[in-house]
Short mmCIF file of C-alpha atoms in Angstrom, two decimals:
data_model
loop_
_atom_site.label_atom_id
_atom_site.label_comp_id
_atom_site.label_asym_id
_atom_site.label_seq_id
_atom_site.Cartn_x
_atom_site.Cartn_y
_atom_site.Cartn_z
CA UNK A 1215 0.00 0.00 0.00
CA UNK A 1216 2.32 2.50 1.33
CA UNK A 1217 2.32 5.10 -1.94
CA UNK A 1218 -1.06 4.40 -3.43
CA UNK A 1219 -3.42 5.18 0.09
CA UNK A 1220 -2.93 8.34 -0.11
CA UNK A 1221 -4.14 8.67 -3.50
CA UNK A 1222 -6.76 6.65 -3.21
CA UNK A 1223 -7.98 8.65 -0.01
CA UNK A 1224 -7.73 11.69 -2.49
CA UNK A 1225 -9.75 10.04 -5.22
CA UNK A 1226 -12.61 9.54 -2.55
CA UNK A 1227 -12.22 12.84 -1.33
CA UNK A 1228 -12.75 14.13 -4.60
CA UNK A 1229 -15.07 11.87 -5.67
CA UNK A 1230 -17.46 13.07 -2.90
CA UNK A 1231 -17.24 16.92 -4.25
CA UNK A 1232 -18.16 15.09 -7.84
CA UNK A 1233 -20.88 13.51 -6.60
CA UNK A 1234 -22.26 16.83 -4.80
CA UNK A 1235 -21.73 18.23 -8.76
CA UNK A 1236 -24.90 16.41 -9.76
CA UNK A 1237 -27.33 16.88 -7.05
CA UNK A 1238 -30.36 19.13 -7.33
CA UNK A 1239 -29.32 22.72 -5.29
CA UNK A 1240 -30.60 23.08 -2.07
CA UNK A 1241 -30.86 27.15 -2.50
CA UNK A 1242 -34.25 28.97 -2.02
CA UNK A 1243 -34.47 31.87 -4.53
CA UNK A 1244 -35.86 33.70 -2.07
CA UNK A 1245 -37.69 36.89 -3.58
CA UNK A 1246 -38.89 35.50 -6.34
CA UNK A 1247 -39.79 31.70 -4.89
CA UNK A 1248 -40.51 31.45 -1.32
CA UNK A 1249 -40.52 29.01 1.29
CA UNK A 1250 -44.22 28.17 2.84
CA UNK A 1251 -43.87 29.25 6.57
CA UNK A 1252 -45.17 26.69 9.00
CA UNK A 1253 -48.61 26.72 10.47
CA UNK A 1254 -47.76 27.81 13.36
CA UNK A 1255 -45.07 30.98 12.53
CA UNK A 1256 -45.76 33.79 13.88
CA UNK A 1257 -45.27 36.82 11.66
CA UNK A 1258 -46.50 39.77 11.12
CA UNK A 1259 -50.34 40.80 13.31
CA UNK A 1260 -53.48 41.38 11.62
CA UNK A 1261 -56.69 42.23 13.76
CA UNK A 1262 -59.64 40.59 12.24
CA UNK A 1263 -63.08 41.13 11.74
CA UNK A 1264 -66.04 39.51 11.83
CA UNK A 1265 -68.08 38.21 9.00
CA UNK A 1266 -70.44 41.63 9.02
CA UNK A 1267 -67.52 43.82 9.35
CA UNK A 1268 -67.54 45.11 12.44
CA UNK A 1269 -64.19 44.99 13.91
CA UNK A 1270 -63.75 41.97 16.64
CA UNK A 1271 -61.19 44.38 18.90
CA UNK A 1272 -62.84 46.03 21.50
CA UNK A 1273 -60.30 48.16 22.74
CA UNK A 1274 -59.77 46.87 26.14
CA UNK A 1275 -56.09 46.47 26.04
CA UNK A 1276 -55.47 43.28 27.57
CA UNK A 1277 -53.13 42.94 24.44
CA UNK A 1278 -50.77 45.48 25.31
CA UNK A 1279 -51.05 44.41 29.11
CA UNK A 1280 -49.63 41.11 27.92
CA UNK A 1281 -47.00 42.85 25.72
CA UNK A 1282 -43.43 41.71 27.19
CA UNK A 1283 -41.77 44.93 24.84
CA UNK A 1284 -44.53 47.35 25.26
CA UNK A 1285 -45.16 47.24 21.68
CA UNK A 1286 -48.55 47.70 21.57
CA UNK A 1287 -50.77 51.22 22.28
CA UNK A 1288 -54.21 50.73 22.33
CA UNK A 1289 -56.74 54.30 22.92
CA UNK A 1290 -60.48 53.29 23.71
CA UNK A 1291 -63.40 55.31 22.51
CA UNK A 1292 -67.53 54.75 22.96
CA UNK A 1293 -69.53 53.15 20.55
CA UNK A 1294 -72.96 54.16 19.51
CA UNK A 1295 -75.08 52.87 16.92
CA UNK A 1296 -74.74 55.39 14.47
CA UNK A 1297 -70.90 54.69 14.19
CA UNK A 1298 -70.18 51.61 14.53
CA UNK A 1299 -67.08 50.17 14.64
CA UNK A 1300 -67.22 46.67 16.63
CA UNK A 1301 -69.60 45.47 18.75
CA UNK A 1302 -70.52 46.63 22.53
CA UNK A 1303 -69.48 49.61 24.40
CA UNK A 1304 -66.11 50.38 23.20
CA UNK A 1305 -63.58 50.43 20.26
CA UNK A 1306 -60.42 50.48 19.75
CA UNK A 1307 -59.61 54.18 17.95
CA UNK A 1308 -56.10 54.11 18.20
CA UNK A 1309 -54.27 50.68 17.95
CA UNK A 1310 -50.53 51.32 17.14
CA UNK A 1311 -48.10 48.34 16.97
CA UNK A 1312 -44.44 48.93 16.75
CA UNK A 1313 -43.16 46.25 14.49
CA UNK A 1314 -39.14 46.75 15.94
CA UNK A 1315 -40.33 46.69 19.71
CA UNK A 1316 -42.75 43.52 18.81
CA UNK A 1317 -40.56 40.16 19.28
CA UNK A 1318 -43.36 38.16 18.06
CA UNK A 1319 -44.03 35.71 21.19
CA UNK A 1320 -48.19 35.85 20.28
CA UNK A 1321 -48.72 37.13 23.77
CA UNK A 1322 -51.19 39.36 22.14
CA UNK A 1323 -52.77 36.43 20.63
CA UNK A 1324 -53.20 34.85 23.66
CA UNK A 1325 -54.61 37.54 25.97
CA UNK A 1326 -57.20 39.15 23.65
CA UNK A 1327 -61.01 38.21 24.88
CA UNK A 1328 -61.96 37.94 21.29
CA UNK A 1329 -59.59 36.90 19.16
CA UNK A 1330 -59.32 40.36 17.44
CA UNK A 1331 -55.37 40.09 17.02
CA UNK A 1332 -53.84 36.86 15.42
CA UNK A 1333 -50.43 36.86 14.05
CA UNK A 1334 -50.17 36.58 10.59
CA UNK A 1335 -47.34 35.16 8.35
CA UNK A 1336 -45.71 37.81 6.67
CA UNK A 1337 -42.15 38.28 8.27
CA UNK A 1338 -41.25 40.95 5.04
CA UNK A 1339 -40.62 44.04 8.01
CA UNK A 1340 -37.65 46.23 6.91
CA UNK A 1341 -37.31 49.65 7.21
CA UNK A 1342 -35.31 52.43 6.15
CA UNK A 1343 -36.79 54.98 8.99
CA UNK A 1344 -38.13 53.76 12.60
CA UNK A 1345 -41.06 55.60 12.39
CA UNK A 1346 -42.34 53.46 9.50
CA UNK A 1347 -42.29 50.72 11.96
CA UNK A 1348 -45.57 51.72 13.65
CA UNK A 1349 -48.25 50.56 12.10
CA UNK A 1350 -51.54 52.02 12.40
CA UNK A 1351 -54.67 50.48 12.85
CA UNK A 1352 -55.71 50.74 9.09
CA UNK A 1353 -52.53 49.01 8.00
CA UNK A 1354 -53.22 45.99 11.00
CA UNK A 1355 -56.77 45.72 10.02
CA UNK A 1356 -58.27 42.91 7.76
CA UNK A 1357 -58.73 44.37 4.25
CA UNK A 1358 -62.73 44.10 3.31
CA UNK A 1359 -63.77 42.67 -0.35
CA UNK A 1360 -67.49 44.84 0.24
CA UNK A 1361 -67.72 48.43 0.71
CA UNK A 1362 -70.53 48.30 2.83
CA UNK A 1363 -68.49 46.45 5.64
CA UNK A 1364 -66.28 49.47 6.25
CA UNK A 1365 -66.71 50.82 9.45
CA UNK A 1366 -68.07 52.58 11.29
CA UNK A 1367 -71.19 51.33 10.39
CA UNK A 1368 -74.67 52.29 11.22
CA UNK A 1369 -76.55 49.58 12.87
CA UNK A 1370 -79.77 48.71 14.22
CA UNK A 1371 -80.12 50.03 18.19
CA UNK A 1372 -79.59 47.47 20.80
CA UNK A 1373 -78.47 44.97 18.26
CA UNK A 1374 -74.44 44.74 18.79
CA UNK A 1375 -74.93 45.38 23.04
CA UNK A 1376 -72.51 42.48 23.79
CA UNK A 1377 -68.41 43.00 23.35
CA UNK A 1378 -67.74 39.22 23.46
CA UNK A 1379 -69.57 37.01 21.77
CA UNK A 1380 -71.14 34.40 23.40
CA UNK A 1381 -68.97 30.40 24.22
CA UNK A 1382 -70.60 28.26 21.93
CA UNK A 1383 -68.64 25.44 24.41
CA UNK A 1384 -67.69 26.71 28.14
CA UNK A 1385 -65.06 24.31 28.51
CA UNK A 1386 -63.25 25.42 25.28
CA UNK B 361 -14.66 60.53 -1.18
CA UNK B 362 -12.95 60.91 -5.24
CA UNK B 363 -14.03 61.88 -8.88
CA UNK B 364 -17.66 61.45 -7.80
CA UNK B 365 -17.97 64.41 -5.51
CA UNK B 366 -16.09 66.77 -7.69
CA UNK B 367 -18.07 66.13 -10.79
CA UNK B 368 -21.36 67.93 -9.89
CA UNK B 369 -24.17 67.49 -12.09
CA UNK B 370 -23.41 66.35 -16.05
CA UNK B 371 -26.51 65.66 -16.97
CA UNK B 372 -26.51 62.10 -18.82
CA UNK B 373 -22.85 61.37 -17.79
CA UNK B 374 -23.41 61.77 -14.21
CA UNK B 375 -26.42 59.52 -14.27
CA UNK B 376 -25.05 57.04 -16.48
CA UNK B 377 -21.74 56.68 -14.07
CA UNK B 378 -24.09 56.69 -10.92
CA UNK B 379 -25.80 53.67 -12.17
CA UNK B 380 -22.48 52.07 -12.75
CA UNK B 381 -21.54 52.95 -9.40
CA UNK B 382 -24.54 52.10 -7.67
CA UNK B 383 -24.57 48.81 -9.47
CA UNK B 384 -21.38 48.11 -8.59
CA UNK B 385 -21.83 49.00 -5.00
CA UNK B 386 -24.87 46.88 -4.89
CA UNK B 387 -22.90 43.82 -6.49
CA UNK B 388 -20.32 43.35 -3.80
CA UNK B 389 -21.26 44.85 -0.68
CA UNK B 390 -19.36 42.62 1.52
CA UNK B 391 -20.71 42.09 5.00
CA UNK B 392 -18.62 42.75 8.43
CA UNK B 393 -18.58 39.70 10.57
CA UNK B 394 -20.32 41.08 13.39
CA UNK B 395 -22.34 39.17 15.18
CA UNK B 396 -23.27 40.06 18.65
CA UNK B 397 -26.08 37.39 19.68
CA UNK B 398 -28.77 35.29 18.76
CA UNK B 399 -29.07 36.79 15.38
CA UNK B 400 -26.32 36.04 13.94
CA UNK B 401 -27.25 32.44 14.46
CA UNK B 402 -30.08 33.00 11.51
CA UNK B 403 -27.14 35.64 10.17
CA UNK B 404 -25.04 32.50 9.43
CA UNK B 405 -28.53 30.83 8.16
CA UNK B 406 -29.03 33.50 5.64
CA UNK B 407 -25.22 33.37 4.02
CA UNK B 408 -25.47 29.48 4.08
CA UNK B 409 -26.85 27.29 1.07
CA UNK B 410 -30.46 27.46 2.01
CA UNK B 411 -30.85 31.30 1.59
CA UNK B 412 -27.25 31.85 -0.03
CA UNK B 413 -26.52 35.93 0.28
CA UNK B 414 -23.67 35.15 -2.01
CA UNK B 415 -26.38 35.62 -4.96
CA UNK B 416 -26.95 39.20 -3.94
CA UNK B 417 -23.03 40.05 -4.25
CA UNK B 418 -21.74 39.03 -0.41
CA UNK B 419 -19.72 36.39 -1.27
CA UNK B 420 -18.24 36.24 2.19
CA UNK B 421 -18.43 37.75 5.67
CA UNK B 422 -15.26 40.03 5.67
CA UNK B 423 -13.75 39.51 9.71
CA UNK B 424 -11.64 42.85 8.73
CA UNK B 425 -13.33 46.63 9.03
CA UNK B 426 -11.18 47.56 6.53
CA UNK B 427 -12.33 44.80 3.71
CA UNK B 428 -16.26 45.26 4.47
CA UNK B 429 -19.10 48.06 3.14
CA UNK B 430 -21.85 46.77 4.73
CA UNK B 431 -22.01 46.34 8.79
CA UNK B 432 -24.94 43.76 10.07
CA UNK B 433 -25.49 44.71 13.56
CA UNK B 434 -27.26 41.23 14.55
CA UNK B 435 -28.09 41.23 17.91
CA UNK B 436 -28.26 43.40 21.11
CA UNK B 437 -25.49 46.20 22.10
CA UNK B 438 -24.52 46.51 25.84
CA UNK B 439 -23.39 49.61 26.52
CA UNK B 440 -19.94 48.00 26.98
CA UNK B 441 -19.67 46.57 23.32
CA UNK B 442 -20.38 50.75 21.79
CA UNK B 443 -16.90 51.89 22.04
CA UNK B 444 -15.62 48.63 20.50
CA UNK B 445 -18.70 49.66 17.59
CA UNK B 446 -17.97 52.56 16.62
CA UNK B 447 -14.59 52.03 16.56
CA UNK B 448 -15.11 49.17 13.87
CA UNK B 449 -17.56 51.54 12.22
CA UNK B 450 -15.02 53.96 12.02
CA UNK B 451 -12.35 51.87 10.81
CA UNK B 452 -14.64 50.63 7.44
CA UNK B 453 -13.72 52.47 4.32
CA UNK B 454 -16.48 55.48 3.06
CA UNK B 455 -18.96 54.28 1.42
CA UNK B 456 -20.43 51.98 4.44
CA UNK B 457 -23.86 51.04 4.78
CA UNK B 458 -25.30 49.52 8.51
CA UNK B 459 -28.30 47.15 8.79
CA UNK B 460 -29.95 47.10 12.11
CA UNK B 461 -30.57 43.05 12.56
CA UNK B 462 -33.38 42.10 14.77
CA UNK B 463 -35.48 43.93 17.26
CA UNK B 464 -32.19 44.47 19.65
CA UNK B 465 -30.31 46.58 17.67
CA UNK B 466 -33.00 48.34 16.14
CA UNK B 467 -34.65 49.94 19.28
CA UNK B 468 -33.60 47.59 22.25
CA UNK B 469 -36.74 44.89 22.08
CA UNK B 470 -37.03 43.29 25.23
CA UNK B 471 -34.12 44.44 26.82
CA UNK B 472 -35.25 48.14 28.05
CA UNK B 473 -32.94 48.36 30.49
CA UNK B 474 -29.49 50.08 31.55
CA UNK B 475 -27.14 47.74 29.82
CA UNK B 476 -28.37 47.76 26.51
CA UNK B 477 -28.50 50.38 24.25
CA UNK B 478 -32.01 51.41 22.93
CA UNK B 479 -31.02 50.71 18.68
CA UNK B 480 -27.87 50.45 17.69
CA UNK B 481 -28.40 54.48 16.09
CA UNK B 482 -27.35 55.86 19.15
CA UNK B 483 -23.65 55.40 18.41
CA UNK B 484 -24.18 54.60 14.34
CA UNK B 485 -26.15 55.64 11.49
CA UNK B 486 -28.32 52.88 10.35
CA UNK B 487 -29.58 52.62 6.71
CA UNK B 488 -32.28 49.78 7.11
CA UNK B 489 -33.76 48.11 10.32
CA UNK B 490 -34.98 44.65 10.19
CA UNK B 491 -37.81 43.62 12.42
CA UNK B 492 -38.08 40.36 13.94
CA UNK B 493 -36.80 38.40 17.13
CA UNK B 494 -34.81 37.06 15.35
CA UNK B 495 -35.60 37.79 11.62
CA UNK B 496 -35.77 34.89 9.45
CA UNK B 497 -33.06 34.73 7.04
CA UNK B 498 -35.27 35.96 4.57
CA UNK B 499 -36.40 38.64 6.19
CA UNK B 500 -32.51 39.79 6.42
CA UNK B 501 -32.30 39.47 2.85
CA UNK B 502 -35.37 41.14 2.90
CA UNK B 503 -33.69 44.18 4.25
CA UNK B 504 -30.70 43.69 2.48
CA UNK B 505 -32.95 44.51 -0.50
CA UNK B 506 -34.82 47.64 0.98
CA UNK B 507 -31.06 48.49 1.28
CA UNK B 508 -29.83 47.96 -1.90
CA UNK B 509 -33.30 50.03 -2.99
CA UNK B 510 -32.11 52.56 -1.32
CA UNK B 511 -28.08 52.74 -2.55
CA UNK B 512 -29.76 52.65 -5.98
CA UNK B 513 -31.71 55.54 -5.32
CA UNK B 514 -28.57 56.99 -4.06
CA UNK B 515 -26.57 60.34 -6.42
CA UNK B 516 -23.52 61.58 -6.71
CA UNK B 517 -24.87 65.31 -4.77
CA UNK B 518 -25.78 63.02 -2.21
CA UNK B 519 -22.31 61.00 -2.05
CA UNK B 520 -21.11 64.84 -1.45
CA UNK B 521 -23.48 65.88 1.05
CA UNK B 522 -23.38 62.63 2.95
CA UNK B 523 -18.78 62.61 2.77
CA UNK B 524 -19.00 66.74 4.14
CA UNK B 525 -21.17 65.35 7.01
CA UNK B 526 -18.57 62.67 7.98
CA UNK B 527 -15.98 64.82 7.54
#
């Protein structure tokens, strides 16, 4: 053996980067193909609505109570049927997330009485200037397909008196 | 900095050689190896073969201030690491670009306390902040884009304006 093992060590060696040669690239091409995130990732928020429109936050905070980075600043105003914006007394007129202070942990998610807030899955959140980083409530808010389920809506009095909808299931 | 700043405005020659600049700039920007905590973790994700920054011109992370344009502040800054910082800022050849990584070094995240500087622009000036705890690697290419957007955008009147600043 002697001369030869090392050139047969090399030929192996080599032979492995040939091999690599011919195998399909692992590489995402990120902007213009990308990855599926996972069920679960948590991403970017969006506060939801529900299926008339009216917006399911209620402005009571909890969110931003829960908020390990203080991300979150939620105002409260009164409803009334006239201008409605969600259901029962209150609404949420100023809801300002910071997307830099926000780590993303779903806290918010968690706390909220009626599952207003749910994180979404778009991580795309660069900036050139911090103060694009706080998004508004009209940028957080589910986009509508009608026009008619813009709010604030007027509604029917003593309709919408409740702020959380009912448990279908107690135990749930 | 050279020619650029002493040119002025030439009409179709200035723009022409700004978009050869610009495209050159935004063909091999190469990093700074700078990695401060848990972001550099999905750093090191994002310049491996699964998100590959080498296709956007940063064919390697540069350990040397004075071989890098582009500084990747990934993770938080304790007020003991700003000297060091700046110092490394300071020692990277004109033109340099700085991405705030993560949630840390854009604005402190978590970590509002006295140890940890509130964003890394306190002792730098960042071009593009990257939200996320941590940011996926594709969200730091993401940013790496908004960046290159923005060096694009970028003319030869500001190159002058920006160099009498830092001078």
């Amino acid at each position: 053996m002697g001369v030869l093992e090392p050139l047969v060590e090399l030929a192996r060696g080599l032979g492995q980067t040939f091999r690599y040669m011919f195998e399909r690239p692992v590489t995402v091409q990120y902007p213009e193909q990308k990855r599926t995130v996972r069920p679960r990732f948590r991403g970017r928020h969006v506060l939801k609505r529900y299926d008339n429109g009216l917006e399911k936050c209620i402005g009571c905070s909890l969110c931003a109570a829960a908020c390990p980075s203080d991300a979150i600043f939620v105002e409260a105003s009164e409803n009334t049927d006239e201008k409605r914006f969600s259901p029962g007394e209150r609404y949420a007129s100023t809801y300002e997330i910071n997307m830099l202070r926000c780590i993303y942990c779903g806290f918010c998610e968690d706390a909220c009485p009626t599952e207003a807030i749910v994180m979404g899955d778009n991580y795309e959140l660069s900036f050139t200037d911090r103060r694009q980083a706080i998004y508004p409530k009209d940028m957080l808010l589910e986009p509508v397909h009608v026009h008619t389920m813009l709010t604030p809506q007027k509604v029917d009095a003593g309709v919408f008196t409740r702020s959380v909808p009912e448990m279908k299931d107690p135990r749930d | 900095m050279g020619i650029e700043t002493k040119l002025g405005d030439m009409g179709v020659v200035t723009t022409k050689l700004e978009d050869l600049v610009n495209w050159s700039r935004t063909n091999a920007m190469w990093p700074m190896l700078f990695g401060l905590a848990c972001c550099a973790i999905e750093m090191m994700a994002a310049q491996a073969s699964n998100y590959d920054m080498s296709r956007f011109g940063m064919e390697l992370m540069r350990a040397s201030p004075r071989q890098s344009d582009l500084m990747i502040v990934a993770g938080r800054l304790s007020k003991k690491m700003g000297p060091v910082i700046r110092r490394l800022y300071d020692q990277m050849p004109e033109p340099k670009w700085v991405i705030a990584m993560g949630d840390c070094a854009s604005c402190g995240g978590v970590f509002n306390n006295y140890a940890i500087f509130q964003g890394v622009d306190e002792v730098l000036p960042v071009d593009v902040y990257v939200a996320g705890c941590p940011p996926r690697p594709e969200a730091l290419i993401h940013g790496v884009m908004t960046l290159y957007e923005k060096v694009n955008s970028e003319t030869f009147k500001g190159y002058a304006e920006k160099y009498k600043q830092v001078k």
